[in-house]
Coordinates of C-alpha atoms in Angstrom, one line a residue:
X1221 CA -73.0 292.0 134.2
X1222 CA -69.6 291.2 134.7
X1223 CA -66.8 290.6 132.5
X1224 CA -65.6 287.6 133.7
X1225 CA -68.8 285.6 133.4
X1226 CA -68.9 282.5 130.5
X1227 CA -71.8 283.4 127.9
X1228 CA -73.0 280.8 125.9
X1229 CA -73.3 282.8 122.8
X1230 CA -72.3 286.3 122.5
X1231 CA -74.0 288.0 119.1
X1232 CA -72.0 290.9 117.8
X1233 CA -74.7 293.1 116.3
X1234 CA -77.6 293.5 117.1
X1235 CA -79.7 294.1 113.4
X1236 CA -82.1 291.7 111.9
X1237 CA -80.0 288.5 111.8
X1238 CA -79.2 288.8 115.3
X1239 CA -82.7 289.1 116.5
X1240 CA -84.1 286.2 114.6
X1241 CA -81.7 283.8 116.1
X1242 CA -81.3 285.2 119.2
X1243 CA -84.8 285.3 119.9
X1244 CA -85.2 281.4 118.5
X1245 CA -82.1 280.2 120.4
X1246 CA -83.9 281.3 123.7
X1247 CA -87.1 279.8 122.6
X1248 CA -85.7 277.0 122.3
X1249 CA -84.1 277.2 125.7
X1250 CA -84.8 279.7 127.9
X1251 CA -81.9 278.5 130.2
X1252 CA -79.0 280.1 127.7
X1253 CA -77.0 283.1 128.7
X1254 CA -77.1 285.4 125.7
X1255 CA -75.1 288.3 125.0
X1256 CA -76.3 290.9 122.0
X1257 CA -74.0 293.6 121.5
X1258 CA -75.4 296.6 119.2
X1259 CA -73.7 299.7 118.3
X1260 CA -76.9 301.9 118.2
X1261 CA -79.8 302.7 120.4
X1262 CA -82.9 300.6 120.6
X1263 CA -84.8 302.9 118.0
X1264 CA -88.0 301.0 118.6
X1265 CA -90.3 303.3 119.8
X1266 CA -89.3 306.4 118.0
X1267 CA -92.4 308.1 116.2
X1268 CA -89.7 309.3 113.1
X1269 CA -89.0 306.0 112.3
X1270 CA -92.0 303.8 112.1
X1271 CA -93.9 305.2 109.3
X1272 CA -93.5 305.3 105.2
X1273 CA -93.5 309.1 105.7
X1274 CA -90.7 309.4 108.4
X1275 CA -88.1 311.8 107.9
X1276 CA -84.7 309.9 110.3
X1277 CA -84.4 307.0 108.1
X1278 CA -81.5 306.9 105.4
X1279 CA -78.8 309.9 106.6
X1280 CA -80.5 310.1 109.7
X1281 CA -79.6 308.8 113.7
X1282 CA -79.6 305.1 112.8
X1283 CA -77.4 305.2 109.5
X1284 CA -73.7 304.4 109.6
X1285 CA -73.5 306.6 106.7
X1286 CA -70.9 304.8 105.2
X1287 CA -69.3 305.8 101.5
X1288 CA -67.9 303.8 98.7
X1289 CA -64.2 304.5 97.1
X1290 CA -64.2 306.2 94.5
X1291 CA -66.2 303.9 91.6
X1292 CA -64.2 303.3 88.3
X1293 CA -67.3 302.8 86.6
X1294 CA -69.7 305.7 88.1
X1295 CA -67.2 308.6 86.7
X1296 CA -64.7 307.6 89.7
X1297 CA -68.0 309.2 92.3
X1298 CA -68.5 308.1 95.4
X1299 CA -71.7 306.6 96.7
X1300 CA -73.5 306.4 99.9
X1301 CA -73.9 303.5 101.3
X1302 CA -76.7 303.8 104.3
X1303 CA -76.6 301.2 106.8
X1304 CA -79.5 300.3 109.9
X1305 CA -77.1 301.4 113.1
X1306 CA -79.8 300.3 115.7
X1307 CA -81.1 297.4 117.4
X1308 CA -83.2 295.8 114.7
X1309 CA -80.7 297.1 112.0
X1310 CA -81.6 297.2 108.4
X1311 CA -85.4 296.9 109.5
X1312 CA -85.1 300.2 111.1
X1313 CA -84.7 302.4 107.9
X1314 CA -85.3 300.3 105.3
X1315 CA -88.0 300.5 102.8
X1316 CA -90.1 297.9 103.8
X1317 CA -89.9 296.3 100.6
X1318 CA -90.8 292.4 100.8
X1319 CA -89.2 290.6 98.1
X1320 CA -87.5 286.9 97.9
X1321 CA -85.7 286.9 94.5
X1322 CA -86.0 284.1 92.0
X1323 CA -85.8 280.5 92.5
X1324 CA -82.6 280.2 90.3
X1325 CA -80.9 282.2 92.7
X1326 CA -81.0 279.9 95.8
X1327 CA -80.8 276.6 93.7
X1328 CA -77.9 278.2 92.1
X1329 CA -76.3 278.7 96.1
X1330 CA -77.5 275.6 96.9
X1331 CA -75.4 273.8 94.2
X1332 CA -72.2 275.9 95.0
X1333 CA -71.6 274.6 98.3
X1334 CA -73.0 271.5 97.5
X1335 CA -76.3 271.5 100.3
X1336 CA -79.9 271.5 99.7
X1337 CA -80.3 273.1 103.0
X1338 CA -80.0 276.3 100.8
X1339 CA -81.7 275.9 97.9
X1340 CA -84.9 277.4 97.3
X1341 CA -86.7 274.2 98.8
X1342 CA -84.7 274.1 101.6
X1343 CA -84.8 277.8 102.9
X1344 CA -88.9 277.6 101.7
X1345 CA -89.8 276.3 105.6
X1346 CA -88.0 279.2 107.0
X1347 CA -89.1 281.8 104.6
X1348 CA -92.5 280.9 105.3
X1349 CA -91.9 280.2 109.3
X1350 CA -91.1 284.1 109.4
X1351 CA -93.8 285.4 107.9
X1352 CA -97.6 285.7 108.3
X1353 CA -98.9 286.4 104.5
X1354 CA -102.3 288.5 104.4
X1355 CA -104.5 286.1 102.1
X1356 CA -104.3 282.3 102.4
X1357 CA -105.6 281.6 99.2
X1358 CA -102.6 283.2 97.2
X1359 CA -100.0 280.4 96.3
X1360 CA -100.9 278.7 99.3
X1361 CA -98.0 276.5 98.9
X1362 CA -95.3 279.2 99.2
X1363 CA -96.4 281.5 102.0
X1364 CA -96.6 281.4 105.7
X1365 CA -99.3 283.0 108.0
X1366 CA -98.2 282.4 111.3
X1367 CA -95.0 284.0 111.4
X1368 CA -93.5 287.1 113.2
X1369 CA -93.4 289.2 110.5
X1370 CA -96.9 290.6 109.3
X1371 CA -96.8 291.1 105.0
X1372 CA -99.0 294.0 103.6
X1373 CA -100.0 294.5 99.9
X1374 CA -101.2 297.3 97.8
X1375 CA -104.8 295.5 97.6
X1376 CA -105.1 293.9 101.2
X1377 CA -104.7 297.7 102.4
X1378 CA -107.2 299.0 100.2
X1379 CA -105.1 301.5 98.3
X1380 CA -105.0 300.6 94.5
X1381 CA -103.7 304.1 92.7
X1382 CA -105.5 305.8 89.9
X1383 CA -102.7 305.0 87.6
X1384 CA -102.8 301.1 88.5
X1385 CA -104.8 299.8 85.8
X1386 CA -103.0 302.1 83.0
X1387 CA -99.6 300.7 84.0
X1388 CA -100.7 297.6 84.1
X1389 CA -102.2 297.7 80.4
X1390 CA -98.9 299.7 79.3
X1391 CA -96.7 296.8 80.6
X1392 CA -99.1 294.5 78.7
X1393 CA -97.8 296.3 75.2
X1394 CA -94.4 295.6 76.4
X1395 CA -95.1 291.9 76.4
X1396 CA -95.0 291.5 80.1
X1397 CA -97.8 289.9 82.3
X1398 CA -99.2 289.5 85.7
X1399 CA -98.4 287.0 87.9
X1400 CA -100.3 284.3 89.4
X1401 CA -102.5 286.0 91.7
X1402 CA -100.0 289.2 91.2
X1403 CA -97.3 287.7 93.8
X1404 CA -93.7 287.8 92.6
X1405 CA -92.5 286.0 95.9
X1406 CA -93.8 282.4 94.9
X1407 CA -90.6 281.5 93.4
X1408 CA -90.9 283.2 89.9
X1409 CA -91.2 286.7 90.0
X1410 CA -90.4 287.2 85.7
X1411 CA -93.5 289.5 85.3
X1412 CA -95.9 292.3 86.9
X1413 CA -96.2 291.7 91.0
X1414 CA -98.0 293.6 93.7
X1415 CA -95.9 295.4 95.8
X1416 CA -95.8 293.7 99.2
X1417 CA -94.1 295.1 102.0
X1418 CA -93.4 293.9 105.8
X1419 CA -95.6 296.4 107.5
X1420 CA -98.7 296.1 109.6
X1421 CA -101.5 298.3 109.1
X1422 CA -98.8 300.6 107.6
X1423 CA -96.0 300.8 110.5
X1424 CA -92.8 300.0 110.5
X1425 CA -92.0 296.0 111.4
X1426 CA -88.6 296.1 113.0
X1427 CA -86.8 292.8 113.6
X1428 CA -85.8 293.1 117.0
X1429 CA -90.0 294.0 118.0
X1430 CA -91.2 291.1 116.0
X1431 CA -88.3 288.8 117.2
X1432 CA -88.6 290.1 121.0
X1433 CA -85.1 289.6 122.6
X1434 CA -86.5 289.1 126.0
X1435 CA -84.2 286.5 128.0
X1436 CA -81.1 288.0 126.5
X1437 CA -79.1 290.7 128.1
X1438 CA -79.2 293.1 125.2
X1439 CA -76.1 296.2 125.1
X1440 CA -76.7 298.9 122.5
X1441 CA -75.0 301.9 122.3
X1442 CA -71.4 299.9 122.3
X1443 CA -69.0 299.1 119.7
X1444 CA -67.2 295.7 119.5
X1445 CA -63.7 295.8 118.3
X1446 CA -62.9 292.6 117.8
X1447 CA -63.7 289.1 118.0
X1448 CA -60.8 287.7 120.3
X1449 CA -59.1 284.2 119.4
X1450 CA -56.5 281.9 121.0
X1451 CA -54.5 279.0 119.0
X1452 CA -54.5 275.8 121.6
X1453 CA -53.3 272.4 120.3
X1454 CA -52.9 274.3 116.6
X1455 CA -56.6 274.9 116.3
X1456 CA -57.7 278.4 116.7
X1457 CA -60.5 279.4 118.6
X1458 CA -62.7 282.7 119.5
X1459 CA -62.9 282.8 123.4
X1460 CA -64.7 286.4 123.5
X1461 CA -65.2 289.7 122.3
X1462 CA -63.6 293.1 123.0
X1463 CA -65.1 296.1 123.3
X1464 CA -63.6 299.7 122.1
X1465 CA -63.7 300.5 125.3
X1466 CA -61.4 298.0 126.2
X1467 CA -63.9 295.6 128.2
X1468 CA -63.5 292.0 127.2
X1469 CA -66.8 289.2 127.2
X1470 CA -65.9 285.8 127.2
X1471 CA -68.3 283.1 125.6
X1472 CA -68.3 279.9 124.5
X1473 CA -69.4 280.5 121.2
X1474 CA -69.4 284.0 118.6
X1475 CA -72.0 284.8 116.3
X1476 CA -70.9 287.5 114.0
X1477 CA -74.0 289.4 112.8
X1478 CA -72.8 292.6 112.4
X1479 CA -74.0 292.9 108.0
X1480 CA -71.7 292.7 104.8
X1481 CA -69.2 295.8 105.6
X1482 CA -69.1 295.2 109.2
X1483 CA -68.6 292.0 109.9
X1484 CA -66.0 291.3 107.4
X1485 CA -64.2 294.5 108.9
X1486 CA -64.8 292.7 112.6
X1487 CA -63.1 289.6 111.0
X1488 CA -59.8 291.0 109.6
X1489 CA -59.2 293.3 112.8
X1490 CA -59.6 290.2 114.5
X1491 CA -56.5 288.4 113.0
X1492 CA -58.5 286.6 110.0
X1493 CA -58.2 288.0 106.4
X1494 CA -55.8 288.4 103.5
X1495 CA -52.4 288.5 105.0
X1496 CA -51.1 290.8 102.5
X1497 CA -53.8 293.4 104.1
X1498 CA -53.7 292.7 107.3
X1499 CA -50.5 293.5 107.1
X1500 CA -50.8 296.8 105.2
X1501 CA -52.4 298.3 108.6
X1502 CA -50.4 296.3 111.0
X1503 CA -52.8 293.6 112.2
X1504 CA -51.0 290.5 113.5
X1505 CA -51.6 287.4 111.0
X1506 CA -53.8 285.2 113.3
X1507 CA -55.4 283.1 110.1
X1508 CA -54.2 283.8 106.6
X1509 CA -57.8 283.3 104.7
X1510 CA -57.3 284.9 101.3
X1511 CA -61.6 285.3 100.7
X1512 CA -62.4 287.6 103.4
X1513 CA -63.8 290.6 102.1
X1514 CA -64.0 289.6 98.9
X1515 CA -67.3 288.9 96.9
X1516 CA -69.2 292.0 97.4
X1517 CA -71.9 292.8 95.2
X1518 CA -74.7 294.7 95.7
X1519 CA -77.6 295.9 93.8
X1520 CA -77.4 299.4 92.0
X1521 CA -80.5 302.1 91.6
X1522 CA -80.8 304.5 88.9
X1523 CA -83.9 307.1 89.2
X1524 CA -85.2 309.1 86.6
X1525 CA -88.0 312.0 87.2
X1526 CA -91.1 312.4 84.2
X1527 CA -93.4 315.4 84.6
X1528 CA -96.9 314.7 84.1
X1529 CA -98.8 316.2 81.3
X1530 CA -101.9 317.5 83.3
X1531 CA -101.4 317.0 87.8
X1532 CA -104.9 318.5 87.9
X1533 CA -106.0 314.9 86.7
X1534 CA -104.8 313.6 90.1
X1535 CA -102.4 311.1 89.1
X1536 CA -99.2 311.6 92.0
X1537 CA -99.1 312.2 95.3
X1538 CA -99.6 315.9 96.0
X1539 CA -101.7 316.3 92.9
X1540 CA -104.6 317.4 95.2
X1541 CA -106.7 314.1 94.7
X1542 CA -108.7 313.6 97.6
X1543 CA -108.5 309.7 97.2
X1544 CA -104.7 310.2 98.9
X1545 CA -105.9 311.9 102.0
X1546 CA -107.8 308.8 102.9
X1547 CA -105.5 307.4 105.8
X1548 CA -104.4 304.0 103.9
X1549 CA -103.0 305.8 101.3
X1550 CA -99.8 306.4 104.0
X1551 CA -99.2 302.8 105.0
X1552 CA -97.0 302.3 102.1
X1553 CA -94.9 303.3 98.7
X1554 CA -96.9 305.1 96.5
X1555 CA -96.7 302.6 93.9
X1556 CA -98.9 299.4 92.6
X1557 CA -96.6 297.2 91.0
X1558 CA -92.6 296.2 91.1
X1559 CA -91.9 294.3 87.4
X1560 CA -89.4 291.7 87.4
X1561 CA -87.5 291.4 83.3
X1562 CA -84.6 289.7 81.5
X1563 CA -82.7 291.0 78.9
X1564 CA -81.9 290.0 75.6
X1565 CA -80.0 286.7 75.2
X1566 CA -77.6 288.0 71.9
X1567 CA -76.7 290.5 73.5
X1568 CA -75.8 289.2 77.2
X1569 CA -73.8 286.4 75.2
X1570 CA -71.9 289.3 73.6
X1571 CA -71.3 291.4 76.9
X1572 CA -70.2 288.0 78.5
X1573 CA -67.7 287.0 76.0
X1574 CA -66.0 290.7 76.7
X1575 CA -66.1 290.1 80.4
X1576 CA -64.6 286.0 80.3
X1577 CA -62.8 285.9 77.1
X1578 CA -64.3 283.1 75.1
X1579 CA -67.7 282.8 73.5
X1580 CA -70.2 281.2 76.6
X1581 CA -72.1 278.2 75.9
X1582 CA -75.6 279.0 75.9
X1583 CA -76.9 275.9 77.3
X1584 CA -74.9 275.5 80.1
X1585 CA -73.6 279.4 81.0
X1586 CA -76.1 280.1 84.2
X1587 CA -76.8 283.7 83.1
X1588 CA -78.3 282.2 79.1
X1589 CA -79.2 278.7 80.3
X1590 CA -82.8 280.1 81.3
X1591 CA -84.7 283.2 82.5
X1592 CA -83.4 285.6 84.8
X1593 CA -84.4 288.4 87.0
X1594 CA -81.8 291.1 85.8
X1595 CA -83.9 294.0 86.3
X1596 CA -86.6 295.4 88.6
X1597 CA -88.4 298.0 87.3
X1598 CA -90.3 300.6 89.9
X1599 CA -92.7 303.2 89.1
X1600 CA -93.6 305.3 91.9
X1601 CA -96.6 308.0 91.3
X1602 CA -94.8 310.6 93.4
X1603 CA -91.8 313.3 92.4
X1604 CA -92.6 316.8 93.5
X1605 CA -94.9 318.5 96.1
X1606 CA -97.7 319.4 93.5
X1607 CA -98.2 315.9 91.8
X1608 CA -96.4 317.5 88.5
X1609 CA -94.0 314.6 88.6
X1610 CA -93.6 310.7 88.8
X1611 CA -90.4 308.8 89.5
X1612 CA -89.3 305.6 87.3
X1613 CA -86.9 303.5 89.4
X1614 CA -84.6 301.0 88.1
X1615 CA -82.4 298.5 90.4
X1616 CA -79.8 296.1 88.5
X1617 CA -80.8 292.8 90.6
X1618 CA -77.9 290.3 89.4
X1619 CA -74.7 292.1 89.3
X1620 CA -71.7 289.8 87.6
X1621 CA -69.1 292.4 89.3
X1622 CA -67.5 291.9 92.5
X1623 CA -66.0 294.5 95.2
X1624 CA -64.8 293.9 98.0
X1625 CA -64.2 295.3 101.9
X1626 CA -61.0 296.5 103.2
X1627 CA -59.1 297.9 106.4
X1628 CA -58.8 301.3 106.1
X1629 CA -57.0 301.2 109.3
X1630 CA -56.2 298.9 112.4
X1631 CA -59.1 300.9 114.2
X1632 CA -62.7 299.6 114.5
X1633 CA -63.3 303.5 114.6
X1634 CA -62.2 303.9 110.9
X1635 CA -65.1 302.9 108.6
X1636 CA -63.6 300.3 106.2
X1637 CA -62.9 300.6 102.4
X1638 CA -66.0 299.7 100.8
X1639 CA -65.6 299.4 96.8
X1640 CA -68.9 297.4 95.7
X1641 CA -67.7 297.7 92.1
X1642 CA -70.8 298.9 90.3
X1643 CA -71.7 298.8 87.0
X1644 CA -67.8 296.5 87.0
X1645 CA -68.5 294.2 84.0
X1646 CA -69.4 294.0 80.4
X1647 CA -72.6 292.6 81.5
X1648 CA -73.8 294.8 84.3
X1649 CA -73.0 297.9 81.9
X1650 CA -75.2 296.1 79.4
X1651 CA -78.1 295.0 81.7
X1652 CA -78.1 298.2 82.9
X1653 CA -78.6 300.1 79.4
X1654 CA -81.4 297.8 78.9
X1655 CA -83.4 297.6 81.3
X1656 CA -83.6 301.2 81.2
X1657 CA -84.3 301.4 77.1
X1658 CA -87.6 299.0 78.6
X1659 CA -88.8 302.1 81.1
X1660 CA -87.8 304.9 78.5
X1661 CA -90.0 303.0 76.2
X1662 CA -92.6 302.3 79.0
X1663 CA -92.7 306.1 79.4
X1664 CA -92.9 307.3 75.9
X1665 CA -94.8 304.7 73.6
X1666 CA -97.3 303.0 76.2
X1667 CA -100.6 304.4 77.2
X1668 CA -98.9 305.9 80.3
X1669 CA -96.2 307.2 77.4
X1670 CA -98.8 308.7 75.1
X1671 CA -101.6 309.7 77.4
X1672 CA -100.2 310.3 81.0
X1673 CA -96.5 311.8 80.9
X1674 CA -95.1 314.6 79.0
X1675 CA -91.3 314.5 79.0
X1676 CA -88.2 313.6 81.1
X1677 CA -86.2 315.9 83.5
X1678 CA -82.8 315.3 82.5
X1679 CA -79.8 315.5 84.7
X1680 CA -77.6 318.0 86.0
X1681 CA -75.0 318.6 83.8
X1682 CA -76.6 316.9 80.6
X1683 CA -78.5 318.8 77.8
X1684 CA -80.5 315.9 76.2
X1685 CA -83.3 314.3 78.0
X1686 CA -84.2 310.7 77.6
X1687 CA -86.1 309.6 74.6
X1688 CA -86.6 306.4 73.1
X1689 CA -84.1 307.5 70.5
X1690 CA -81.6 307.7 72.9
X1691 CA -77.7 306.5 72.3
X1692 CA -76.4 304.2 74.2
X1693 CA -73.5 306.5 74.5
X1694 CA -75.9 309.1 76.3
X1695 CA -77.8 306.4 78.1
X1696 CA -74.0 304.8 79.4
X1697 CA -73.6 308.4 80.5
X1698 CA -76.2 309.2 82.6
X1699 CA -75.9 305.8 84.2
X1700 CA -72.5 306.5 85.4
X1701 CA -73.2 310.3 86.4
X1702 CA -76.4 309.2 88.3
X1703 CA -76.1 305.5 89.6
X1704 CA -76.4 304.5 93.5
X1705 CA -76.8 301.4 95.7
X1706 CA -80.1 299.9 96.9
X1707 CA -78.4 299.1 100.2
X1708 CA -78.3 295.6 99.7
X1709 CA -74.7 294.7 100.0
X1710 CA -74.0 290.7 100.2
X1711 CA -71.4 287.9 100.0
X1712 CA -68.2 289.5 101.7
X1713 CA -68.0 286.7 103.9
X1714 CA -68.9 284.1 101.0
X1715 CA -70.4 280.7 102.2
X1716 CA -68.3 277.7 100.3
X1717 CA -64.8 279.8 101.1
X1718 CA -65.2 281.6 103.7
X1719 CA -67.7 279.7 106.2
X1720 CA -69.2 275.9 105.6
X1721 CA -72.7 275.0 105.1
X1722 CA -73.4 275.5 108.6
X1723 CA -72.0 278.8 108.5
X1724 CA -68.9 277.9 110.8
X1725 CA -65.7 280.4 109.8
X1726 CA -62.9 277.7 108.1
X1727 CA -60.4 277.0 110.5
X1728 CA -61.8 279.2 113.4
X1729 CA -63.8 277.3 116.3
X1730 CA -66.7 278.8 117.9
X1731 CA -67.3 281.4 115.3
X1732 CA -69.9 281.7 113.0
X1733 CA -71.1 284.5 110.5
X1734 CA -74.9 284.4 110.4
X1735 CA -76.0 287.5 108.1
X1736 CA -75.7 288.7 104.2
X1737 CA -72.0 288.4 103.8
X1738 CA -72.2 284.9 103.7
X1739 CA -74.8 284.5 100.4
X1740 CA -71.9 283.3 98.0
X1741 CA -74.2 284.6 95.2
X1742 CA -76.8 287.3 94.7
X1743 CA -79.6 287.5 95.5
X1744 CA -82.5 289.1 93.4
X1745 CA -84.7 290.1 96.1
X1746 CA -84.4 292.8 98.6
X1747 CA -82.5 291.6 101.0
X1748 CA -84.1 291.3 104.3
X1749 CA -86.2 288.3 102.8
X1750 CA -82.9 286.0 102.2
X1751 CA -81.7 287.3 105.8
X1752 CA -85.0 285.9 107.6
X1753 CA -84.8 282.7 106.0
X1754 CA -81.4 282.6 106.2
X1755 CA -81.3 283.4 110.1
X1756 CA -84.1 281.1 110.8
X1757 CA -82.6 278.3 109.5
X1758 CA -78.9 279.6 111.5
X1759 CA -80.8 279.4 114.5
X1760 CA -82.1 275.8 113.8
X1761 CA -79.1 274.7 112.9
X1762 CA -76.9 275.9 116.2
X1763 CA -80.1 274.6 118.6
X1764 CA -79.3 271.3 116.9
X1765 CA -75.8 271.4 117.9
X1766 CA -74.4 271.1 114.2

């Protein structure tokens, strides 16, 4: 493999984006030269990885281990931001989580750049192309079951919890209900869903094994440093990549894959980014493009720990119940359901009208207009060794705050300056507070409340405990002392500014981003979803010659 030879597409990263398209490019002509360049190992076959119980996932060998700047909003903390550094990226310590988001979301990208190609109806095909659903007679409409990607449920592994029909009946007194056939990924996920999850028979379903990359000459271990471009005729161009080690590629066309904090770093050490910060670290000017960077938003977690009145009753994980050592019980999160809410109209039009100034009209504003999913609401029967304790999860699905990615320096070496601006708004503070009033209810004045769990944990450095009569000045509080991501960062490299509708950089020829950073909104899934559909329908488009 030598240096001077012409690729016809060099991918930089190697993660899950990379491997869809690489692997449909090739199918759809076996005769291209493909270059994938990944900064970690192939982690493929690594026993700590592939299971729900492995110990090397996030913090381990295949996490960048990045960390936010300090957060205004979070008590000025920092936050860890975990990030897949292997071939197969993300899909190589993620959850496994399988979740699309609502409708609303896609239609509402779909109408900002102005292309039904990604709407909900237009990324649907691909959604469904990448996955192979476990029951044809769920939603038929909305699933695949031919794809790559094998999709695992609670029920079609045989490991419904003891607790599963009480937290179902306790969402019920909250006025929440199952969904059709209990699938939140047919479009409309307001309600009580099943948790699915892209595992087979429990293990680990990592991009770059589903997507095989045979027929491309895959490099891991090996960090890119920057795309490099050339300006003939006034038109600039990427000719190639360079390597920290110095070595240069050359190829005829660039796909940038490298996930929301990298590739936007990749992009501005390149030459293209905000001139005023290029310049603060001494990159030459190459393409003054004001939006690179910009637009981050990711989801934020808050967990909360409730002991359990009696574990001899064999509610939790480690409780003793025998039911758990049956094998299945492994395959996934110990969980049943994920639960998909709103929040309260009056009060979202208040918390907007702080954020924009003016009193939103609530028949037009996108956030009143309708439903929304705002909140996801996990509650996971495991939270200490003996089965004493349960966790309540809450992730804040539609952020209204953005962040953004900077240089920290003019070396690839230096991670970048990743501020994702949690909790940044009026209406992500709000959200936030109540969606978590809904669990601290759930937990004190359901059936689960009443019968099941005894009392909350508290927090270090707190001497209340949640109750349902607490102030939002203590509920604020323990947000900001105990708020993380969900590793989902999106929209640094925003589609509609930053690249067109067939994901082409603006005034750069033969680049293209093809990962998260480009969703110009969020999404209210987890991620990998989006990425699937979004990389299947990258791949179709480029094999078309668009």
């Amino acid at each position: 493999m030598g240096s001077c030879k012409i690729w016809d597409y060099i991918l930089v990263g190697g993660g899950l984006s990379a491997s869809v398209v690489t692997h449909r490019l090739i199918e759809s002509n076996p005769k291209l030269n493909i270059l994938v360049v990944e900064a970690g190992p192939d982690a493929s076959d690594r026993p700590d990885i592939v299971w729900p119980n492995s110990t090397n996932l996030v913090g381990g060998d295949f996490d960048w281990a990045y960390n936010t700047v300090d957060q205004q909003w979070l008590d000025n903390r920092q936050v860890d931001m975990p990030a897949g550094k292997a071939l197969g990226g993300g899909t190589v310590i993620n959850a496994g989580g399988w979740v699309r988001g609502d409708k609303v979301d896609y239609d509402l990208w779909g109408s900002i750049v102005d292309d039904e190609r990604w709407t909900y109806e237009g990324l649907l095909p691909f959604m469904k192309k990448s996955e192979t659903f476990w029951d044809k007679r769920i939603n038929p409409t909305q699933h695949g079951l031919k794809g790559p990607v094998s999709i695992q449920s609670v029920t079609s592994t045989n490991r419904e919890f003891p607790l599963r029909d009480h937290v179902l009946r306790s969402w019920g007194e909250l006025g929440l209900s199952p969904l059709e056939g209990l699938d939140a990924n047919a479009g409309t996920p307001l309600g009580i869903g099943e948790l699915q999850e892209n595992k087979k028979d429990g293990r680990r379903q990592i991009a770059s094994s589903v997507y095989p990359l045979h027929g491309a000459t895959v490099v891991t271990d090996t960090l890119v440093e920057k795309i490099l471009l050339e300006r003939k005729g006034g038109k600039l161009r990427a000719k190639g990549i360079k390597l920290a080690n110095g070595t240069d590629f050359r190829g005829s066309n660039v796909l940038l894959a490298a996930g929301a904090i990298r590739s936007p770093q990749l992009l501005m050490l390149s030459g293209v980014g905000p001139a005023d910060e290029l310049a603060k670290v001494g990159v030459p000017v190459l393409l003054d493009q004001p939006a690179v960077g910009k637009n981050l938003s990711d989801h934020g977690l808050f967990a909360h720990l409730w002991n359990v009145k009696d574990p001899s009753a064999g509610w939790a994980i480690g409780s003793g119940n025998p039911l758990f050592e049956q094998e299945q019980y492994g395959w996934g999160g110990p969980m049943d359901f994920l639960t998909t809410t709103d929040v309260c109209k009056e009060g979202l039009a208040a918390a907007i009208e702080e954020d924009e100034g003016v009193a939103p009209d609530p028949e037009t504003h996108p956030l009143l207009s309708g439903p929304r999913a705002f909140a996801e609401h996990v509650f996971m029967y495991a939270g200490a060794a003996d089965g004493s304790k349960v966790t309540f999860i809450l992730i804040t699905l539609l952020p209204t705050a953005r962040g953004s990615v900077k240089l920290a320096s003019a070396s690839i070496s230096d991670p970048p300056l990743i501020d994702p601006n949690f909790l940044g708004s009026a209406v992500d503070r709000y959200v936030a507070r109540e969606a978590l009033k809904t669990q601290l209810k759930f937990a004190t004045s359901t059936e689960v409340g009443r019968d099941i769990l005894d009392r909350e944990l508290g927090a270090p450095g707190f001497d209340q405990v949640f109750t349902t009569n607490s102030t939002d000045e203590y509920i604020d509080a323990r947000l900001r002392a105990g708020l993380g991501t969900s590793f989902h960062p999106m929209g640094s490299l925003a589609m509609g500014s930053v690249v067109d509708t067939d994901l082409r950089v603006k005034g750069v020829e033969g680049l293209r981003v093809i990962d998260a950073s480009v969703f110009p909104v969020p999404i209210t899934g987890h991620l990998q979803v989006a990425v699937y559909a979004l990389a299947e329908q990258a791949a179709e488009i480029i094999s078309k010659g668009a």
